[in-house]
Short mmCIF file of C-alpha atoms in Angstrom, two decimals:
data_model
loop_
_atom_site.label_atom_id
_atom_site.label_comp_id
_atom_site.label_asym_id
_atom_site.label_seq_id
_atom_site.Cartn_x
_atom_site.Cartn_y
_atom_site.Cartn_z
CA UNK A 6 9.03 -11.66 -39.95
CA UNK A 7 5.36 -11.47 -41.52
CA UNK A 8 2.78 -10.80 -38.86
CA UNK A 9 0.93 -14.09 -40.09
CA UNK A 10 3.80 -15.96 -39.02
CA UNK A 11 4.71 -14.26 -35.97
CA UNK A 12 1.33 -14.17 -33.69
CA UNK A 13 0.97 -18.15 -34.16
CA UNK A 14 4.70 -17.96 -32.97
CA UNK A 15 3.55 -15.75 -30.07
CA UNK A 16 0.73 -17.62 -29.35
CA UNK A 17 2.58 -20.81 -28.47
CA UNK A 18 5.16 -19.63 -27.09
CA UNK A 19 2.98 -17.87 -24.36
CA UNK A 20 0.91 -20.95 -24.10
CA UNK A 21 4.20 -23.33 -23.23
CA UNK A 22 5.75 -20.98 -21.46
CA UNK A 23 3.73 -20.02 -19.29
CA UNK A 24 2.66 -23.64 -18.53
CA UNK A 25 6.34 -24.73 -17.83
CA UNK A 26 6.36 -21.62 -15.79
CA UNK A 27 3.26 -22.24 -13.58
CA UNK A 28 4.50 -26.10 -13.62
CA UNK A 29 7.77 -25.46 -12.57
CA UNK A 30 6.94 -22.98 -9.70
CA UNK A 31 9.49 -20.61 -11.48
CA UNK A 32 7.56 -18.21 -13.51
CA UNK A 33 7.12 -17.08 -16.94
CA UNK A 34 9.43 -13.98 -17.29
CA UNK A 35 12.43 -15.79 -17.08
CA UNK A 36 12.15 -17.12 -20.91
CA UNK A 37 9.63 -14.49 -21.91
CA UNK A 38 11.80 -11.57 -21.31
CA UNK A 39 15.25 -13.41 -23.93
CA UNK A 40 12.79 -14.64 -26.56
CA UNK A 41 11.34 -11.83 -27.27
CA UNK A 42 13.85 -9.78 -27.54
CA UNK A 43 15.27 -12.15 -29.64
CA UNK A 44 11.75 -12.66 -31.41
CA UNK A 45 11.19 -8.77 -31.73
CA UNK A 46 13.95 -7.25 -32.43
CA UNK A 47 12.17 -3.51 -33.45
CA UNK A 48 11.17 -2.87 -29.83
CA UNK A 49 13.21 -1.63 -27.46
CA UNK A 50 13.84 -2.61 -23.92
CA UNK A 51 10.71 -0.96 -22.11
CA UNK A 52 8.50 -1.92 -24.24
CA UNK A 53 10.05 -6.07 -23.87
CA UNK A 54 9.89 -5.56 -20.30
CA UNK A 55 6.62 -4.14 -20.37
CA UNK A 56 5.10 -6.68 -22.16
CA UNK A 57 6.26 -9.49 -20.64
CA UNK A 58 5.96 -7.63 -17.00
CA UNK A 59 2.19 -7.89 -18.72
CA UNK A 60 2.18 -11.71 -19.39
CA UNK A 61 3.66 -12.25 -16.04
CA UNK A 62 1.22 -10.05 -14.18
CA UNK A 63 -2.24 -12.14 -15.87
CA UNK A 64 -0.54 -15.28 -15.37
CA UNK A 65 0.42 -15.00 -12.03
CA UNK A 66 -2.96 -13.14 -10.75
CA UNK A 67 -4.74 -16.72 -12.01
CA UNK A 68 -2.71 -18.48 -9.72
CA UNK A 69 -2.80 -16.29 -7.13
CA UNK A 70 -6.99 -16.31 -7.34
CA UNK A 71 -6.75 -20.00 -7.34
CA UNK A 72 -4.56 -20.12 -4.26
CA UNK A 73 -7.08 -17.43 -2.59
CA UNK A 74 -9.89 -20.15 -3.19
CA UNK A 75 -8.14 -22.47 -2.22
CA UNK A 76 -6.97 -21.32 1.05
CA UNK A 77 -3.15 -22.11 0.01
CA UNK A 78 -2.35 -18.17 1.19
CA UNK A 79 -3.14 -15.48 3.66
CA UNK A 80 -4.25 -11.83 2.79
CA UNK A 81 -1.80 -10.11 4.96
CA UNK A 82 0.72 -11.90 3.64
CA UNK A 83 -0.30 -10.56 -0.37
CA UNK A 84 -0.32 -6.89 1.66
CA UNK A 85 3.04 -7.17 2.96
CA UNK A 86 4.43 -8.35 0.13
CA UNK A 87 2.66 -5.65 -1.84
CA UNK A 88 4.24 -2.81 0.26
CA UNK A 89 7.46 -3.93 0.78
CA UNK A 90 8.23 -4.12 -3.12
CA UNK A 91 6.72 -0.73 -4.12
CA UNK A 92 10.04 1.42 -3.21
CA UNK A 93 12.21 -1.68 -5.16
CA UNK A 94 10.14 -1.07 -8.07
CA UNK A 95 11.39 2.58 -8.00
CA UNK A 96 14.72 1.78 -7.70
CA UNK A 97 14.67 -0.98 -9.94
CA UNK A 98 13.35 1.57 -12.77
CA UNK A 99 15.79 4.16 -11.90
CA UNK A 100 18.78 1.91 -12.33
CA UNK A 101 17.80 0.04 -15.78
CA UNK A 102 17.82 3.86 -16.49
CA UNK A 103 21.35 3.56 -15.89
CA UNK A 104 22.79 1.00 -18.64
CA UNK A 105 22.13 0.90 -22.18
CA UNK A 106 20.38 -2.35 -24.03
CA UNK A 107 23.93 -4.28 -24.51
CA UNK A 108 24.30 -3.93 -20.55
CA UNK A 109 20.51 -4.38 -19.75
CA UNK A 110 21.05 -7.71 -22.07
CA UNK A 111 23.99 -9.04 -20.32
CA UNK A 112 22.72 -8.56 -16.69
CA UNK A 113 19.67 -10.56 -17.59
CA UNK A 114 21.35 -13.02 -19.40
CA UNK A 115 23.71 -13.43 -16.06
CA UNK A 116 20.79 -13.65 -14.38
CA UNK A 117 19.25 -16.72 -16.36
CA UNK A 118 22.59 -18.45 -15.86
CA UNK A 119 22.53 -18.02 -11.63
CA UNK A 120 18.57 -18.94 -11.74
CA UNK A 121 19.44 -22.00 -13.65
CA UNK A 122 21.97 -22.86 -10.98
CA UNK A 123 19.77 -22.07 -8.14
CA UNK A 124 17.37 -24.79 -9.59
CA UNK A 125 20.06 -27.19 -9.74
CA UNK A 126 21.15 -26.64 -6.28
CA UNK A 127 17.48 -26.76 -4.99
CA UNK A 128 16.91 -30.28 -6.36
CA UNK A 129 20.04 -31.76 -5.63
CA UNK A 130 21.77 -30.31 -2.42
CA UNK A 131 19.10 -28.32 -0.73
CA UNK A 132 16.03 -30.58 -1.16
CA UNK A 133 16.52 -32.86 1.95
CA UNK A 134 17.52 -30.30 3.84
CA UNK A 135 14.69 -28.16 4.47
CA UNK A 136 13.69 -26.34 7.49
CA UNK A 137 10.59 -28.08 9.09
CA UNK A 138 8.52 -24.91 9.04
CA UNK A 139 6.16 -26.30 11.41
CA UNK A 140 8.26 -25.49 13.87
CA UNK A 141 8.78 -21.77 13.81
CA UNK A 142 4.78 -20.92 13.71
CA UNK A 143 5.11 -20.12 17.01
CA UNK A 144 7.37 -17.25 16.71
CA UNK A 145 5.88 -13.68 17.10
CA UNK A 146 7.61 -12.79 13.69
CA UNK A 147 6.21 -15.31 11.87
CA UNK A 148 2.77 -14.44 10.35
CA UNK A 149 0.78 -17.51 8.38
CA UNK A 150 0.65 -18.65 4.76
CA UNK A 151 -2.06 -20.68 5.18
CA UNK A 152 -3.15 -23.34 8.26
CA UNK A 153 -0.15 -25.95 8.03
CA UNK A 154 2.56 -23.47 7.41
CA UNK A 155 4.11 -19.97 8.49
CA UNK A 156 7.02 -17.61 7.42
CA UNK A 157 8.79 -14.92 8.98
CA UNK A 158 8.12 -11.61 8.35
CA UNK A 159 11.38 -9.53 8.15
CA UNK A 160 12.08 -12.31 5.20
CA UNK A 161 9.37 -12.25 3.57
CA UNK A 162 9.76 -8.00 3.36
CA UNK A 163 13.51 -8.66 2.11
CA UNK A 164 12.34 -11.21 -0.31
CA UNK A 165 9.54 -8.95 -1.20
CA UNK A 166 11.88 -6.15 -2.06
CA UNK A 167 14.27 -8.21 -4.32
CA UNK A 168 11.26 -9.27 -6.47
CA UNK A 169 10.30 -5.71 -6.62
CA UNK A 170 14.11 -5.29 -7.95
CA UNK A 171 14.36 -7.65 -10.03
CA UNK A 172 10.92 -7.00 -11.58
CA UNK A 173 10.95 -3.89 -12.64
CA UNK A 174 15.09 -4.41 -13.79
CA UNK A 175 14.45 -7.07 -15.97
CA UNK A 176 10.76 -7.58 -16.76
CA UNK A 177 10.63 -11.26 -15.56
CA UNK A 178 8.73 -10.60 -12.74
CA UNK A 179 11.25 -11.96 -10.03
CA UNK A 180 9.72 -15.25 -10.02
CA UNK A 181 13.13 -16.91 -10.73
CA UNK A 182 14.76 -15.49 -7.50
CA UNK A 183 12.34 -15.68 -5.67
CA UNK A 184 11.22 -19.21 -5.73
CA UNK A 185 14.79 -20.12 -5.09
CA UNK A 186 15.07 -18.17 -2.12
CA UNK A 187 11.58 -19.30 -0.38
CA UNK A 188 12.58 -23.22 -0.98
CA UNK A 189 16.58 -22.53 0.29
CA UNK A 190 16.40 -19.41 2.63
CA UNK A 191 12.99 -19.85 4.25
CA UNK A 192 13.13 -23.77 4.30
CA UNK A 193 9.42 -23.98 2.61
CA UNK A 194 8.27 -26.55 0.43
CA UNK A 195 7.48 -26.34 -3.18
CA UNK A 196 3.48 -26.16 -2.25
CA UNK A 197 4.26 -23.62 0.50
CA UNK A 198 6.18 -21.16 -1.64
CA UNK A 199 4.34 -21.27 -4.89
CA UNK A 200 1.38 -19.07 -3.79
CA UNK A 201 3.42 -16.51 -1.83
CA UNK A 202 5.92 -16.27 -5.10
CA UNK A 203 3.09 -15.49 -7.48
CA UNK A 204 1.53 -13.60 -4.89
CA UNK A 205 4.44 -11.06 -5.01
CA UNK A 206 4.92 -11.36 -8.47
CA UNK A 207 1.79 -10.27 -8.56
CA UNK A 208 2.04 -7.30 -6.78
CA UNK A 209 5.22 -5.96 -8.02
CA UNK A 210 4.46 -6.69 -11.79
CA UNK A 211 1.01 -4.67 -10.81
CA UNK A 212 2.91 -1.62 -9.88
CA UNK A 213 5.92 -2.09 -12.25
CA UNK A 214 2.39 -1.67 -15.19
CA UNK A 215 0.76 1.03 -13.51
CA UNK A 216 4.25 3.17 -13.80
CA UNK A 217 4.22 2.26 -17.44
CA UNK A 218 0.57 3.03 -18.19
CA UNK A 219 1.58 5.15 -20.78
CA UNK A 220 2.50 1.67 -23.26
CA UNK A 221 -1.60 0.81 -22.68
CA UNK A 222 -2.92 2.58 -25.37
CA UNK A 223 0.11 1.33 -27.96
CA UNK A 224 -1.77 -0.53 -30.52
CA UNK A 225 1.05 -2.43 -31.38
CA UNK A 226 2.04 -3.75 -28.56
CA UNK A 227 -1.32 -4.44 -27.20
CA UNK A 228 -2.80 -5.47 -29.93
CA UNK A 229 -0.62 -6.99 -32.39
CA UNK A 230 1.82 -8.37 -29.59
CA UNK A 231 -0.29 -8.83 -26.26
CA UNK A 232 -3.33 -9.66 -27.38
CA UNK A 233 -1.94 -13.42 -28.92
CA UNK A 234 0.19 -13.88 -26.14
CA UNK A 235 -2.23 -12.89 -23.20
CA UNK A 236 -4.70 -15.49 -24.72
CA UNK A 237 -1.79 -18.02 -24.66
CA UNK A 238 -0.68 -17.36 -20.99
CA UNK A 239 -4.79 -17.63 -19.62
CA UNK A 240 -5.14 -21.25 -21.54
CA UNK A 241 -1.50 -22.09 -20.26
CA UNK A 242 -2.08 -21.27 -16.73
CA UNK A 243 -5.28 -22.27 -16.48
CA UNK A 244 -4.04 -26.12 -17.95
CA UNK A 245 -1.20 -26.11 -16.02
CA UNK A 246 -3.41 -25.69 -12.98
CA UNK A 247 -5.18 -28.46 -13.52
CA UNK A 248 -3.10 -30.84 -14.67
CA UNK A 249 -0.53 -29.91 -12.05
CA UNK A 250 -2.13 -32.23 -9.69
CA UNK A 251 -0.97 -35.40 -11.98
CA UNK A 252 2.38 -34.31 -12.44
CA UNK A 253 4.70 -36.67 -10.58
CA UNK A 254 7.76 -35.89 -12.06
CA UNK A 255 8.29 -32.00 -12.21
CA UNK A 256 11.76 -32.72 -12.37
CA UNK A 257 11.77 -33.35 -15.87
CA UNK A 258 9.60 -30.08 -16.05
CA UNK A 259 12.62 -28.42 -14.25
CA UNK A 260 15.61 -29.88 -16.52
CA UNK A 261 13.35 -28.29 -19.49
CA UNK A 262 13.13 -24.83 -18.12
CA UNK A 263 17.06 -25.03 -17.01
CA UNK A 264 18.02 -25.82 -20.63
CA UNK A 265 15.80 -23.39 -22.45
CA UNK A 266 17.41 -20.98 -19.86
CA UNK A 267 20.40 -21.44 -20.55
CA UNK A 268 20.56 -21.54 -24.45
CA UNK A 269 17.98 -17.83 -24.30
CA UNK A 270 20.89 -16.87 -21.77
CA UNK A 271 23.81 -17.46 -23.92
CA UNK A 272 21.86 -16.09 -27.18
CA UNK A 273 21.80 -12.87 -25.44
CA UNK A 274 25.37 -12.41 -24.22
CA UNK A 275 26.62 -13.75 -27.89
CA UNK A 276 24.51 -10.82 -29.73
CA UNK A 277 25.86 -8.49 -27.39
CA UNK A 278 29.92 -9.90 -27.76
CA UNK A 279 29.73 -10.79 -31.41
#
C-alpha cells in the first residue's frame, strides 16, 4: 500500500479508535493491536505490539492526567498498580517468546472474542448487580480511589498483575480485561473504574516501552508509522474527554466496539487457518 494512502489510513484509524476506546472505558489496544497487523503486514509481531503498546501508553497517560486533576484517583493507588505489574510484564515477554506469530495471532484473536463477551455480560447480567462499594471503605484492606469510593488492595495487585500479562503478551495494553474485571469482580461503577484501568494501563504499557527502547530510534516505525497515529490518538482522547460528558447512550458506543471486535478477531484466526 503507497505510503500516501496509508498514513491518512493511520491517522483515522488512531483518531476513532482511540475515541471509541476512551468512550467505551475499554481501551484502544484491543482493535489497534488486529488492524494493524492486518494493515501492516511487513512488520512483525514486536514491532505491532510495540507500537500499539505506544498508542496505548499516550492515550491512556491523557486520561490518567485528567483524572489526577480531577481528583477521580489516588496516587498510591497509580503506585501499587505500578509495582504489582512490573514482574507480569516479564513474564508476559518471556512467554510471547514462546509461540510463533500464527499462535501469538490466535491467542489474541481468542482474546477479542472473551472481551467482547465480557462486555455483553457487563451490560446485561452484571449491571444491576453491583457491589455498593460504599460499603467496604471501611475495611483495613481497602485503600481509596478517590473521596466517594474505595477498592481492596489484594485485588487491585491481582488485577494489576493480569494487565501487566496481558500487556506485554498482546500489546493491547490490558485495558479489555481489566475494565471487565473492575465493573464484575470489584463491583465498581463505570466512573469508578475508568481512572484506575488507564491508570494501570498506564503503568504497565510504560514499562512494557522502556524494555523495548531499542524500537525508539526505528525511523520507520516512529516516524512513518507512530508519528500519524500518535497525533490521531492525542486529538481522539482529548475529544473523547470532552464530549464524554454528553454521551448518554454509551451503549451504542459499546455494541460498536463489540462488533469491530469481533470481525478484527475472526480476520485473524481465518489468516492463520486458511
Amino acid at each position: 500500500m503507497s505510503l500516501f494512502i496509508l498514513i491518512p489510513i493511520l491517522f483515522v484509524i488512531a483518531l476513532l479508535v482511540s475515541g471509541l476506546g476512551s468512550v467505551s472505558g475499554v481501551g484502544g489496544g484491543v482493535l489497534f493491536v488486529p488492524l494493524l497487523l492486518i494493515l501492516l503486514p511487513s512488520k512483525n509481531i514486536e514491532e505491532i505490539k510495540f507500537i500499539s503498546t505506544l498508542l496505548v501508553f499516550v492515550s491512556a497517560t491523557i486520561n490518567v492526567i485528567w483524572n489526577l486533576i480531577k481528583k477521580n484517583i489516588n496516587y498510591l493507588v497509580i503506585l501499587i498498580g505500578i509495582v504489582a505489574s512490573v514482574p507480569a510484564v516479564f513474564l508476559g515477554r518471556y512467554i510471547a517468546g514462546l509461540f510463533s506469530l500464527d499462535v501469538l495471532k490466535i491467542i489474541i484473536g481468542a482474546i477479542l472474542i472473551f472481551v467482547s463477551i465480557l462486555l455483553i455480560l457487563v451490560e446485561y447480567v452484571f449491571k444491576n448487580k453491583e457491589k455498593k462499594n460504599n460499603s467496604e471503605i471501611k475495611s483495613k484492606f481497602n485503600i481509596k480511589i478517590n473521596e466517594q469510593s474505595s477498592i481492596n488492595i489484594f485485588k487491585l495487585i491481582f488485577i494489576s498483575i493480569a494487565g501487566g500479562l496481558i500487556t506485554s503478551l498482546t500489546g493491547m495494553g490490558g485495558g479489555p480485561i481489566l475494565m471487565p474485571i473492575l465493573l464484575i469482580w470489584c463491583g465498581l461503577t463505570m466512573g469508578q473504574a475508568s481512572p484506575i484501568s488507564h491508570s494501570l494501563i498506564a503503568g504497565a504499557s510504560l514499562i512494557s516501552l522502556l524494555l523495548n527502547y531499542h524500537l525508539f530510534g526505528d525511523f520507520e516505525i516512529m516516524v512513518k508509522t507512530g508519528l500519524p497515529m500518535l497525533i490521531g490518538v492525542i486529538i481522539g482522547t482529548i475529544v473523547a474527554i470532552a464530549v464524554k460528558k454528553y454521551i448518554t447512550k454509551e451503549i451504542y458506543i459499546k455494541w460498536i466496539l463489540i462488533v469491530l471486535i469481533w470481525i478484527s478477531a475472526i480476520k485473524l484466526i481465518l489468516d492463520v487457518l486458511l
